[in-house]
Tab-separated table of C-alpha atoms and ligand atoms in Angstrom:
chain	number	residue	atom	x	y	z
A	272	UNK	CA	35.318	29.512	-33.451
A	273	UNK	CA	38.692	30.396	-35.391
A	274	UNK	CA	41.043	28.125	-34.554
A	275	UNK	CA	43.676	28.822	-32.813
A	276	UNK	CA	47.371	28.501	-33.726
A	277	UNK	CA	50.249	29.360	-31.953
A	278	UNK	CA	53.386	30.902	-33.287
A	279	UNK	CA	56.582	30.171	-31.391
A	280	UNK	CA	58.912	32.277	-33.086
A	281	UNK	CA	61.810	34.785	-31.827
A	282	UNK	CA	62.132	37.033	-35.257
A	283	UNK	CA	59.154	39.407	-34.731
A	284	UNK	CA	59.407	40.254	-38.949
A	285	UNK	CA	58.576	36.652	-39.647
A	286	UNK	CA	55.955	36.595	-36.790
A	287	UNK	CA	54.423	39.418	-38.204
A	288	UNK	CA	54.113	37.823	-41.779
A	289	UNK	CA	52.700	34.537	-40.369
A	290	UNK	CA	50.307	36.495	-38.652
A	291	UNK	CA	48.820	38.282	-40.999
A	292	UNK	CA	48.740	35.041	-43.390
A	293	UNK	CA	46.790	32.872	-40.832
A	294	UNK	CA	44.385	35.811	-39.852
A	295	UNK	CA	43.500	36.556	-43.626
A	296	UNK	CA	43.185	32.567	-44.042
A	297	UNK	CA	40.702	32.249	-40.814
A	298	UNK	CA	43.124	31.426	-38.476
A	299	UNK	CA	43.670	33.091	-34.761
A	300	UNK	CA	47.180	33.575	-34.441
A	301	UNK	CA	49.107	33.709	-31.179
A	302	UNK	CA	52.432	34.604	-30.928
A	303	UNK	CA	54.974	33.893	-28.489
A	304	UNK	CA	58.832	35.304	-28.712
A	305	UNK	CA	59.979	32.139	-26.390
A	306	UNK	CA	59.614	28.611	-25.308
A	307	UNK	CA	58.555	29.733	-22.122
A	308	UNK	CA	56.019	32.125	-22.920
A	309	UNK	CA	54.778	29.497	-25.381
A	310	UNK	CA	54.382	26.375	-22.577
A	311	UNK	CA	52.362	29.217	-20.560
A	312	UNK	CA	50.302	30.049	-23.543
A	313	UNK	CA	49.452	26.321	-23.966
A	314	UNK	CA	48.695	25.712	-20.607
A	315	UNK	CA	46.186	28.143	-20.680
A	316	UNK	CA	44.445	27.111	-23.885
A	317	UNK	CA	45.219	24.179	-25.637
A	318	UNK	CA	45.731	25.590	-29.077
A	319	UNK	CA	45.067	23.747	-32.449
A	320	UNK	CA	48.386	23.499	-34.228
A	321	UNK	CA	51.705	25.276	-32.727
A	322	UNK	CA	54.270	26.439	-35.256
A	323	UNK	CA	57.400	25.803	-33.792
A	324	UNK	CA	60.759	27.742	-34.732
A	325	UNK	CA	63.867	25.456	-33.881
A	326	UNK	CA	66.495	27.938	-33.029
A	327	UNK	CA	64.602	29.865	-30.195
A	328	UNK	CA	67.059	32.046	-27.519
A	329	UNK	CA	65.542	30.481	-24.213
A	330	UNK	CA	64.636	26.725	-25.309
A	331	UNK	CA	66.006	24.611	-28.022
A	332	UNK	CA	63.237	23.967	-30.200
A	333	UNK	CA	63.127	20.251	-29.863
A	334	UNK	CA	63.812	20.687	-25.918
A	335	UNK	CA	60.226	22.651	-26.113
A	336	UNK	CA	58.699	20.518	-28.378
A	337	UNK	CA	59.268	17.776	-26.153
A	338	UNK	CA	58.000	19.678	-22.984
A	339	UNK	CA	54.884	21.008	-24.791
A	340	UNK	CA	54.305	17.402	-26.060
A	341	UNK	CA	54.376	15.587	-22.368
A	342	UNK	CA	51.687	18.284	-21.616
A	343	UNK	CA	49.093	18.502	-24.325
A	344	UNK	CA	48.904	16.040	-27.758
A	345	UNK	CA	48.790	19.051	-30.420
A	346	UNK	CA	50.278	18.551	-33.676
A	347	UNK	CA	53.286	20.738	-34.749
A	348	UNK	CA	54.664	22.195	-37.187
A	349	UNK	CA	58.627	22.878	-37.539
A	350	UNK	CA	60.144	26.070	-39.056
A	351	UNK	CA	64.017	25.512	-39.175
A	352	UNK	CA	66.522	28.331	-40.844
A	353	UNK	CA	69.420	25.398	-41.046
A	354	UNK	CA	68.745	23.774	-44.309
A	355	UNK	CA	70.219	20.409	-43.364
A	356	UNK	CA	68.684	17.111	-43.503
A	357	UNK	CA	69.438	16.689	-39.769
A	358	UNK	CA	67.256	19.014	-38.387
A	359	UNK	CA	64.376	17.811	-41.083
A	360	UNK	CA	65.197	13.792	-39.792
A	361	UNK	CA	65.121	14.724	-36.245
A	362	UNK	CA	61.872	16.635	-36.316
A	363	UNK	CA	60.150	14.178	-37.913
A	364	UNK	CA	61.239	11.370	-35.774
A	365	UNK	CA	60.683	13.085	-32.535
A	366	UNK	CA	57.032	12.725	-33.873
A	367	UNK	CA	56.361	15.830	-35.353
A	368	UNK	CA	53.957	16.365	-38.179
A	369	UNK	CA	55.411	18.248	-40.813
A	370	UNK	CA	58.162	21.188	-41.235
A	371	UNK	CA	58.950	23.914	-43.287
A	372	UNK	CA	62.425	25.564	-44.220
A	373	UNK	CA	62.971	28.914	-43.929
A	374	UNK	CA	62.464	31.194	-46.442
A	375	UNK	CA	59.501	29.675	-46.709
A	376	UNK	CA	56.489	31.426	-48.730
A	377	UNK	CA	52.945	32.406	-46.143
A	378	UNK	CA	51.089	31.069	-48.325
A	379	UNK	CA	52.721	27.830	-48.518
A	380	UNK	CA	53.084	27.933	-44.757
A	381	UNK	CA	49.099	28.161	-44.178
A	382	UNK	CA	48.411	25.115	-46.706
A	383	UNK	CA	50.549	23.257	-44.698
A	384	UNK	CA	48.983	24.051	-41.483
A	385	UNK	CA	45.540	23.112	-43.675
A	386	UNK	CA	46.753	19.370	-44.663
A	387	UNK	CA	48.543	18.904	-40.991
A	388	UNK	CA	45.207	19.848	-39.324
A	389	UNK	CA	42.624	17.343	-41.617
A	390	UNK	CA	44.799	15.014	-41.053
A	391	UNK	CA	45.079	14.932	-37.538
A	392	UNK	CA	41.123	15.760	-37.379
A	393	UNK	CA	40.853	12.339	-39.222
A	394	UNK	CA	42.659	10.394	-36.835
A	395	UNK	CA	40.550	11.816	-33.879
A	396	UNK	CA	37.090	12.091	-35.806
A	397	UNK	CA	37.572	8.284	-36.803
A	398	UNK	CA	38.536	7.578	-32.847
A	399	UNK	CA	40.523	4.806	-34.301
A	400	UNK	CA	43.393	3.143	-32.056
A	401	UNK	CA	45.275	1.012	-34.050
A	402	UNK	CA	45.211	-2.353	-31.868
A	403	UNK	CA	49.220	-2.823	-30.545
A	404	UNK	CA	48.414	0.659	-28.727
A	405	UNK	CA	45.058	-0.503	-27.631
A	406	UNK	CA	46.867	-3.060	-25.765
A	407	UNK	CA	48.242	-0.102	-23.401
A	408	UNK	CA	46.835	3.147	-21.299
A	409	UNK	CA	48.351	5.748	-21.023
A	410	UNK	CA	47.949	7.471	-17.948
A	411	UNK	CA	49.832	11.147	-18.223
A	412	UNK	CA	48.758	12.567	-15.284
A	413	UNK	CA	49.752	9.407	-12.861
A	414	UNK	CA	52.520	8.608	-15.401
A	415	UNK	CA	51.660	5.327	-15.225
A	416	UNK	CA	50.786	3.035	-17.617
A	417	UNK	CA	48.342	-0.262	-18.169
A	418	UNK	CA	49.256	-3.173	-20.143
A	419	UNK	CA	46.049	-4.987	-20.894
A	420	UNK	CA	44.193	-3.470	-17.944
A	421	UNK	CA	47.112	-3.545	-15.484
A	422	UNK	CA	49.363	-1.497	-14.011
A	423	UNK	CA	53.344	-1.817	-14.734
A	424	UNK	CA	55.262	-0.483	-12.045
A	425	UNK	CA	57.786	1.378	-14.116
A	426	UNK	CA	60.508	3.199	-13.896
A	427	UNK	CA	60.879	7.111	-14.683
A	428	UNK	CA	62.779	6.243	-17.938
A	429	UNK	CA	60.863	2.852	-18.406
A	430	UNK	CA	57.569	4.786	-18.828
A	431	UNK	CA	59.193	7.256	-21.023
A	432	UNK	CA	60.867	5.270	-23.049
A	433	UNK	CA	57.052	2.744	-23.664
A	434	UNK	CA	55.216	5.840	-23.876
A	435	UNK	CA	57.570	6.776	-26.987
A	436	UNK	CA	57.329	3.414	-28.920
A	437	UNK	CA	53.659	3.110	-27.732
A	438	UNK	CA	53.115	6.452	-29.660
A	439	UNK	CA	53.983	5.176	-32.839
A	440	UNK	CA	53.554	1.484	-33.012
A	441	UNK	CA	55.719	-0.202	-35.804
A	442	UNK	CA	58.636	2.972	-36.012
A	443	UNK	CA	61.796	2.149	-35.350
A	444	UNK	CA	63.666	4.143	-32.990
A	445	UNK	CA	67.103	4.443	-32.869
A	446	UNK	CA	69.237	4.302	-29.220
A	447	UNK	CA	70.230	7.519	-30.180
A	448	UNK	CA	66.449	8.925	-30.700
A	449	UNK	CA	65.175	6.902	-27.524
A	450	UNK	CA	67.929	8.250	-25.463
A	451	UNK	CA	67.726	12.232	-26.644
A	452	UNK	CA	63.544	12.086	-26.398
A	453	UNK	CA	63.577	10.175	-22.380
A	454	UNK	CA	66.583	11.213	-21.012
A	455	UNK	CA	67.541	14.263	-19.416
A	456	UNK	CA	71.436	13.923	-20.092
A	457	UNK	CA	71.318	12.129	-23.361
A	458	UNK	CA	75.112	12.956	-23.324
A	459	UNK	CA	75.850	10.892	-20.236
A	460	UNK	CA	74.269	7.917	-21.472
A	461	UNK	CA	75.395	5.262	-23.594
A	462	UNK	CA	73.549	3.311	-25.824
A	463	UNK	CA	73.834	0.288	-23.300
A	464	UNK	CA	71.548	2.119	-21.201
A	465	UNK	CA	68.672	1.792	-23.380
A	466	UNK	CA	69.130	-1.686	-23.688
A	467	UNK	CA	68.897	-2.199	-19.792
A	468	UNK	CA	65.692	-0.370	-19.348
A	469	UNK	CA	64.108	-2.063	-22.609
A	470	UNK	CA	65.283	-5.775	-20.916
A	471	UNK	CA	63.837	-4.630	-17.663
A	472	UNK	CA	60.824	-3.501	-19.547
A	473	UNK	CA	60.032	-6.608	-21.262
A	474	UNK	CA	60.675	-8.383	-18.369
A	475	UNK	CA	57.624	-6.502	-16.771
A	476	UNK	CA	55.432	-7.088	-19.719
A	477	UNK	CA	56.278	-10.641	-20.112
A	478	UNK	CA	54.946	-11.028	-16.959
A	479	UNK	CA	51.562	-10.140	-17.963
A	480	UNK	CA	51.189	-11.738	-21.416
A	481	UNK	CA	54.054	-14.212	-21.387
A	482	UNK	CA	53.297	-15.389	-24.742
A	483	UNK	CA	53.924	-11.878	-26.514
A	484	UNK	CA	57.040	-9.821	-27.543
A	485	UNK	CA	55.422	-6.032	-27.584
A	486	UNK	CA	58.948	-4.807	-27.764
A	487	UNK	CA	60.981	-5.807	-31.058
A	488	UNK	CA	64.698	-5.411	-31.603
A	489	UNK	CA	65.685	-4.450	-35.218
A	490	UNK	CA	69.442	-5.249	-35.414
A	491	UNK	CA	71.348	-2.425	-36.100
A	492	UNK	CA	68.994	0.544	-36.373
A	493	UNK	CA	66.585	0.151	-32.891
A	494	UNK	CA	63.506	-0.586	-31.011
A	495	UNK	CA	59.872	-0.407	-32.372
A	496	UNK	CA	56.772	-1.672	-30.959
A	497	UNK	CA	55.312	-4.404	-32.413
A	498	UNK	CA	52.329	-4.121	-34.702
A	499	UNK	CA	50.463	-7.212	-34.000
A	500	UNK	CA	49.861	-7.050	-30.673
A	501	UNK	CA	45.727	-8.061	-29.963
A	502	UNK	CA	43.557	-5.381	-28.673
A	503	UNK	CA	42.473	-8.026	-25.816
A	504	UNK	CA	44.923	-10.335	-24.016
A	505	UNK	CA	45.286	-13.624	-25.796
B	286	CA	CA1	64.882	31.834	-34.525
Protein backbone atom coordinates (compact mmCIF):
# COMPACT_ATOMS: atom_id res chain seq x y z
CA UNK A 1 0.00 0.00 0.00
CA UNK A 2 1.18 3.64 -1.13
CA UNK A 3 1.31 5.63 1.59
CA UNK A 4 -0.69 8.11 2.10
CA UNK A 5 0.08 11.83 2.53
CA UNK A 6 -2.04 14.57 2.94
CA UNK A 7 -1.68 17.99 1.45
CA UNK A 8 -3.22 20.86 3.38
CA UNK A 9 -2.74 23.57 1.11
CA UNK A 10 -5.12 26.57 -0.16
CA UNK A 11 -3.05 27.51 -3.59
CA UNK A 12 -4.42 24.76 -5.91
CA UNK A 13 -1.02 25.57 -8.44
CA UNK A 14 1.23 24.43 -5.65
CA UNK A 15 -1.17 21.52 -4.75
CA UNK A 16 -1.07 20.47 -8.10
CA UNK A 17 2.86 20.38 -8.26
CA UNK A 18 3.11 18.47 -4.93
CA UNK A 19 0.83 16.13 -6.28
CA UNK A 20 2.22 15.11 -9.10
CA UNK A 21 5.80 14.95 -7.25
CA UNK A 22 4.56 12.51 -4.50
CA UNK A 23 2.51 10.34 -7.05
CA UNK A 24 5.61 9.96 -9.46
CA UNK A 25 7.75 9.26 -6.13
CA UNK A 26 5.12 6.42 -4.82
CA UNK A 27 3.27 8.47 -2.73
CA UNK A 28 -0.82 8.78 -2.54
CA UNK A 29 -1.50 12.27 -2.33
CA UNK A 30 -4.58 13.83 -0.77
CA UNK A 31 -5.37 17.19 -0.98
CA UNK A 32 -7.38 19.36 1.07
CA UNK A 33 -7.99 23.34 0.28
CA UNK A 34 -8.74 23.88 4.26
CA UNK A 35 -8.14 23.02 7.82
CA UNK A 36 -11.44 21.75 8.03
CA UNK A 37 -11.65 19.59 5.19
CA UNK A 38 -8.22 18.35 6.30
CA UNK A 39 -9.34 17.31 10.23
CA UNK A 40 -12.30 15.40 8.26
CA UNK A 41 -9.88 13.78 5.94
CA UNK A 42 -7.82 12.59 8.96
CA UNK A 43 -10.53 11.41 10.84
CA UNK A 44 -11.40 9.20 8.27
CA UNK A 45 -7.99 7.71 7.57
CA UNK A 46 -5.17 8.35 9.54
CA UNK A 47 -2.73 9.39 6.88
CA UNK A 48 1.14 8.90 6.98
CA UNK A 49 2.67 12.35 6.92
CA UNK A 50 0.38 15.66 6.46
CA UNK A 51 2.00 18.59 4.71
CA UNK A 52 0.81 21.46 6.36
CA UNK A 53 0.63 25.09 4.72
CA UNK A 54 0.72 27.82 7.57
CA UNK A 55 -1.27 30.59 6.11
CA UNK A 56 -4.57 28.62 5.33
CA UNK A 57 -8.05 30.99 4.89
CA UNK A 58 -10.25 28.96 7.48
CA UNK A 59 -7.57 27.78 10.23
CA UNK A 60 -4.28 29.20 11.15
CA UNK A 61 -1.90 26.63 10.39
CA UNK A 62 -0.56 26.09 13.83
CA UNK A 63 -4.33 26.38 15.23
CA UNK A 64 -4.83 23.07 12.88
CA UNK A 65 -1.79 21.58 13.59
CA UNK A 66 -2.60 21.60 17.07
CA UNK A 67 -6.22 20.21 16.55
CA UNK A 68 -5.02 17.47 14.13
CA UNK A 69 -2.27 16.64 16.72
CA UNK A 70 -4.79 16.12 19.93
CA UNK A 71 -6.51 13.67 17.46
CA UNK A 72 -4.04 11.42 15.73
CA UNK A 73 0.13 11.35 16.42
CA UNK A 74 1.20 11.85 12.58
CA UNK A 75 4.26 13.62 11.85
CA UNK A 76 4.11 16.95 9.87
CA UNK A 77 5.58 18.73 7.73
CA UNK A 78 5.40 22.76 7.54
CA UNK A 79 5.28 24.77 4.27
CA UNK A 80 5.43 28.55 5.27
CA UNK A 81 5.56 31.51 2.41
CA UNK A 82 6.88 34.08 5.36
CA UNK A 83 10.56 33.59 5.31
CA UNK A 84 11.11 34.58 8.93
CA UNK A 85 12.77 32.73 11.58
CA UNK A 86 9.57 33.02 13.67
CA UNK A 87 7.42 30.96 11.87
CA UNK A 88 10.51 28.28 11.37
CA UNK A 89 11.08 28.52 15.63
CA UNK A 90 7.49 28.15 16.31
CA UNK A 91 6.88 25.16 14.10
CA UNK A 92 9.48 23.36 15.36
CA UNK A 93 8.74 23.90 18.94
CA UNK A 94 5.11 23.19 18.72
CA UNK A 95 6.65 19.69 17.94
CA UNK A 96 6.65 19.52 14.43
CA UNK A 97 9.07 17.51 12.40
CA UNK A 98 10.53 19.44 9.80
CA UNK A 99 9.48 22.52 7.40
CA UNK A 100 10.08 23.82 4.20
CA UNK A 101 10.01 27.53 2.83
CA UNK A 102 8.25 28.40 0.05
CA UNK A 103 9.53 28.42 -3.13
CA UNK A 104 10.59 25.36 -2.32
CA UNK A 105 11.78 22.79 -5.19
CA UNK A 106 9.21 19.12 -5.47
CA UNK A 107 11.85 17.38 -5.48
CA UNK A 108 13.36 18.66 -2.44
CA UNK A 109 9.93 18.62 -0.86
CA UNK A 110 9.51 14.64 -1.40
CA UNK A 111 13.15 13.91 0.13
CA UNK A 112 12.06 15.60 2.96
CA UNK A 113 8.91 13.79 3.41
CA UNK A 114 11.46 10.52 2.80
CA UNK A 115 13.93 11.43 5.89
CA UNK A 116 10.75 12.74 8.14
CA UNK A 117 9.01 9.37 7.53
CA UNK A 118 12.30 6.79 8.41
CA UNK A 119 12.71 8.63 11.04
CA UNK A 120 9.58 8.51 12.66
CA UNK A 121 9.27 4.68 11.42
CA UNK A 122 12.44 4.24 13.64
CA UNK A 123 11.07 5.55 16.66
CA UNK A 124 7.90 3.30 16.35
CA UNK A 125 9.68 0.12 14.78
CA UNK A 126 12.22 0.30 17.82
CA UNK A 127 8.94 0.74 20.28
CA UNK A 128 11.36 2.56 22.42
CA UNK A 129 9.93 4.97 25.28
CA UNK A 130 12.56 6.82 26.60
CA UNK A 131 12.09 6.15 30.53
CA UNK A 132 10.90 9.92 32.09
CA UNK A 133 7.78 9.30 29.65
CA UNK A 134 7.48 5.74 30.67
CA UNK A 135 6.84 7.05 34.01
CA UNK A 136 3.35 8.47 32.59
CA UNK A 137 0.11 7.20 30.39
CA UNK A 138 -1.36 8.95 28.41
CA UNK A 139 -4.85 8.40 28.13
CA UNK A 140 -6.32 10.69 25.01
CA UNK A 141 -9.52 9.46 24.85
CA UNK A 142 -10.36 9.84 28.85
CA UNK A 143 -7.87 12.77 28.88
CA UNK A 144 -6.54 11.54 31.75
CA UNK A 145 -3.34 10.69 32.64
CA UNK A 146 -1.28 7.98 34.99
CA UNK A 147 1.73 8.78 36.87
CA UNK A 148 3.36 5.50 37.70
CA UNK A 149 0.14 3.51 37.35
CA UNK A 150 -2.18 6.12 38.89
CA UNK A 151 -4.51 8.40 38.02
CA UNK A 152 -3.93 12.38 38.58
CA UNK A 153 -7.02 14.13 38.82
CA UNK A 154 -6.11 17.05 36.64
CA UNK A 155 -7.25 19.91 35.50
CA UNK A 156 -8.28 20.79 31.73
CA UNK A 157 -5.08 22.92 31.38
CA UNK A 158 -3.07 20.71 33.93
CA UNK A 159 -3.37 17.72 31.55
CA UNK A 160 -2.57 19.83 28.64
CA UNK A 161 0.03 21.49 29.78
CA UNK A 162 1.89 17.51 31.22
CA UNK A 163 0.81 16.06 28.10
CA UNK A 164 3.07 18.82 26.27
CA UNK A 165 6.29 18.43 28.40
CA UNK A 166 5.55 14.64 28.65
CA UNK A 167 5.83 14.68 24.77
CA UNK A 168 9.20 15.74 24.67
CA UNK A 169 11.00 14.94 27.82
CA UNK A 170 14.14 17.20 28.44
CA UNK A 171 12.78 20.45 25.95
CA UNK A 172 12.39 23.41 27.42
CA UNK A 173 9.30 25.22 26.93
CA UNK A 174 8.88 28.63 27.21
CA UNK A 175 5.56 30.33 29.21
CA UNK A 176 4.96 31.76 26.08
CA UNK A 177 5.00 28.23 24.05
CA UNK A 178 3.11 26.41 27.03
CA UNK A 179 0.53 29.05 27.11
CA UNK A 180 -0.16 29.41 23.03
CA UNK A 181 -0.10 25.24 22.66
CA UNK A 182 -2.86 24.62 26.09
CA UNK A 183 -4.70 27.56 26.19
CA UNK A 184 -7.52 28.66 24.29
CA UNK A 185 -6.96 32.54 24.87
CA UNK A 186 -3.24 32.59 25.05
CA UNK A 187 -3.83 36.42 24.88
CA UNK A 188 -5.73 36.59 28.15
CA UNK A 189 -3.23 34.84 30.04
CA UNK A 190 -0.22 35.90 31.66
CA UNK A 191 2.73 34.11 32.18
CA UNK A 192 1.79 33.79 36.00
CA UNK A 193 -0.79 31.50 34.93
CA UNK A 194 1.46 28.86 33.87
CA UNK A 195 3.24 28.97 36.91
CA UNK A 196 -0.02 28.26 39.00
CA UNK A 197 -1.05 25.24 37.10
CA UNK A 198 2.69 23.85 36.98
CA UNK A 199 2.75 24.42 41.19
CA UNK A 200 -0.60 22.76 41.35
CA UNK A 201 0.75 20.11 39.10
CA UNK A 202 3.69 19.18 41.02
CA UNK A 203 1.85 19.31 43.93
CA UNK A 204 -0.26 16.32 42.50
CA UNK A 205 2.75 14.42 41.44
CA UNK A 206 4.63 14.91 44.56
CA UNK A 207 2.04 13.21 46.07
CA UNK A 208 2.72 10.07 44.35
CA UNK A 209 6.54 9.91 44.24
CA UNK A 210 7.45 12.47 46.88
CA UNK A 211 11.02 11.96 46.38
CA UNK A 212 11.03 13.15 42.58
CA UNK A 213 10.89 16.56 40.75
CA UNK A 214 9.34 15.38 37.12
CA UNK A 215 8.79 19.02 36.47
CA UNK A 216 12.08 21.28 36.24
CA UNK A 217 12.20 25.05 36.19
CA UNK A 218 14.97 26.52 33.93
CA UNK A 219 15.31 30.17 35.10
CA UNK A 220 14.58 32.44 32.56
CA UNK A 221 13.64 30.46 29.46
CA UNK A 222 10.82 27.66 30.95
CA UNK A 223 9.61 24.33 31.97
CA UNK A 224 10.94 20.91 30.70
CA UNK A 225 10.38 17.55 31.98
CA UNK A 226 12.96 15.97 33.58
CA UNK A 227 15.04 13.31 31.92
CA UNK A 228 15.87 11.05 34.70
CA UNK A 229 12.84 10.11 35.90
CA UNK A 230 12.86 5.84 36.51
CA UNK A 231 10.64 3.84 34.36
CA UNK A 232 9.29 2.18 37.78
CA UNK A 233 8.57 4.15 40.97
CA UNK A 234 11.59 4.35 43.19
CA1 LIG B 1 -1.56 29.58 1.76
Amino acid sequence: MKPLILIVEDEPGIADTLQYALRTDGFEPRWCATGEAALQAAAAQVPALVILDVGLPDINGFELFKRLRERVDVPVLFLTARGDEIDRVVGLELGADDYVAKPFSPRELVARVRTVLRRTARGASANHTPAPAAAFEIDEGRRTIRFYGRALELSRYEYGLLKTLIRRPGHVFSRDTLLEQVWDDPGESLDRTVDAHVKTLRAKLKAIAPALEPIRTHRGAGYALAEDLPASQP
